[in-house]
Short mmCIF file of C-alpha atoms in Angstrom, two decimals:
data_model
loop_
_atom_site.label_atom_id
_atom_site.label_comp_id
_atom_site.label_asym_id
_atom_site.label_seq_id
_atom_site.Cartn_x
_atom_site.Cartn_y
_atom_site.Cartn_z
CA MET A 1 -3.90 1.78 10.08
CA LYS A 2 -3.77 3.13 6.57
CA TRP A 3 -0.78 2.81 4.25
CA MET A 4 0.03 4.40 0.91
CA THR A 5 1.80 2.07 -1.49
CA MET A 6 3.27 3.08 -4.82
CA MET A 7 4.27 0.37 -7.28
CA LYS A 8 6.03 0.02 -10.60
CA TYR A 9 4.94 -2.75 -12.97
CA SER A 10 7.41 -5.32 -14.23
CA PRO A 11 7.31 -6.03 -17.99
CA GLN A 12 5.13 -9.06 -17.14
CA GLY A 13 2.78 -6.84 -15.10
CA ALA A 14 2.58 -4.24 -17.87
CA ALA A 15 1.64 -6.97 -20.35
CA ALA A 16 -1.00 -8.33 -17.95
CA ILE A 17 -2.62 -4.95 -17.43
CA LYS A 18 -2.59 -4.26 -21.17
CA SER A 19 -4.38 -7.57 -21.70
CA ALA A 20 -6.86 -7.52 -18.78
CA GLY A 21 -7.29 -3.80 -18.11
CA GLY A 22 -6.85 -1.61 -15.06
CA ALA A 23 -10.09 -2.50 -13.28
CA ALA A 24 -9.34 -6.22 -13.53
CA ARG A 25 -5.85 -5.68 -12.12
CA ARG A 26 -7.26 -3.65 -9.21
CA ASP A 27 -9.79 -6.38 -8.47
CA ALA A 28 -7.12 -9.11 -8.58
CA VAL A 29 -4.90 -7.17 -6.16
CA ALA A 30 -7.86 -6.53 -3.84
CA GLU A 31 -8.53 -10.29 -3.77
CA VAL A 32 -4.90 -11.11 -2.90
CA PHE A 33 -4.89 -8.44 -0.21
CA GLY A 34 -8.17 -9.74 1.20
CA GLN A 35 -6.50 -13.12 1.74
CA THR A 36 -3.92 -11.41 3.99
CA GLY A 37 -6.44 -9.35 5.98
CA VAL A 38 -5.73 -6.11 4.10
CA THR A 39 -8.50 -3.96 2.59
CA LEU A 40 -7.83 -2.03 -0.61
CA LEU A 41 -9.48 1.38 -0.15
CA HIS A 42 -8.29 3.35 -3.20
CA TRP A 43 -6.41 2.56 -6.40
CA TRP A 44 -5.10 4.99 -9.01
CA HIS A 45 -2.91 4.59 -12.05
CA GLY A 46 -0.14 7.15 -11.58
CA GLY A 47 1.19 7.36 -15.10
CA THR A 48 4.52 8.75 -13.93
CA PRO A 49 7.95 7.44 -14.92
CA GLU A 50 8.53 6.48 -11.29
CA TRP A 51 5.22 4.80 -10.31
CA ASP A 52 2.43 3.06 -12.21
CA VAL A 53 0.01 2.44 -9.32
CA ILE A 54 -0.75 4.40 -6.16
CA MET A 55 -3.04 2.78 -3.62
CA ILE A 56 -4.31 3.28 -0.10
CA VAL A 57 -4.88 0.17 2.00
CA ASP A 58 -6.17 -0.48 5.48
CA ALA A 59 -4.12 -2.97 7.49
CA GLU A 60 -3.51 -3.63 11.12
CA PRO A 61 -0.47 -1.75 12.41
CA ASP A 62 1.47 -4.97 12.36
CA TYR A 63 4.59 -5.29 10.24
CA ALA A 64 3.86 -9.00 9.69
CA VAL A 65 0.61 -8.05 7.92
CA GLN A 66 2.44 -5.35 5.96
CA ALA A 67 5.12 -7.84 4.91
CA SER A 68 2.49 -10.44 4.04
CA PHE A 69 0.66 -8.25 1.55
CA THR A 70 3.92 -6.95 0.06
CA LEU A 71 5.21 -10.49 -0.45
CA ALA A 72 1.85 -11.63 -1.86
CA THR A 73 2.02 -8.82 -4.42
CA PHE A 74 5.61 -9.45 -5.45
CA ALA A 75 5.01 -13.22 -5.63
CA THR A 76 2.84 -12.63 -8.70
CA GLY A 77 5.87 -11.31 -10.59
CA ASP A 78 3.84 -8.33 -11.78
CA MET A 79 5.64 -5.69 -9.70
CA LEU A 80 9.17 -4.43 -10.24
CA ARG A 81 9.42 -2.27 -7.11
CA ALA A 82 7.26 -0.65 -4.46
CA THR A 83 7.41 1.72 -1.55
CA THR A 84 4.98 1.84 1.34
CA ILE A 85 4.39 4.76 3.69
CA PRO A 86 2.31 4.60 6.89
CA LEU A 87 -0.35 7.32 6.95
CA VAL A 88 -0.96 8.92 10.34
CA ASP A 89 -4.16 10.87 10.91
CA PRO A 90 -4.00 14.20 12.80
CA GLU A 91 -5.39 12.74 16.04
CA ALA A 92 -2.84 9.92 16.14
CA PHE A 93 -0.11 12.42 15.31
CA ASP A 94 -1.24 14.67 18.16
CA ALA A 95 -1.28 11.69 20.54
CA ALA A 96 2.32 10.95 19.54
CA LEU A 97 3.29 14.47 20.61
CA VAL A 98 2.32 13.74 24.23
CA PRO A 99 5.23 12.22 26.13
CA ALA A 100 4.60 8.65 27.22
CA HIS A 101 6.09 9.34 30.65
CA PRO A 102 5.89 13.03 31.56
CA SER A 103 8.63 14.04 33.89
CA ALA A 104 7.60 14.81 37.46
CA GLU A 105 8.05 18.42 38.38
#
């Protein structure tokens, strides 16, 4: 399952990215995610007042995995806040439209 995560750097994180650069930060996050079974697919610097980083990750549809990579990221102290949104492809969305137990007629 794919997830979109948007994050805001803490002052510590902003200093780290200024020192190491954006590509190094992306690579460090990808390594942490890899340790939790999450694959970083895309990474962008948002440059908005609300969010500094927007990324797409691939993780099992398991909230324990989701929580694991969120906690791993926040444990570094580099993130101030984040929001994560599950991304549903059209086929999965269509499947969700079919009732699990159609009523007998």
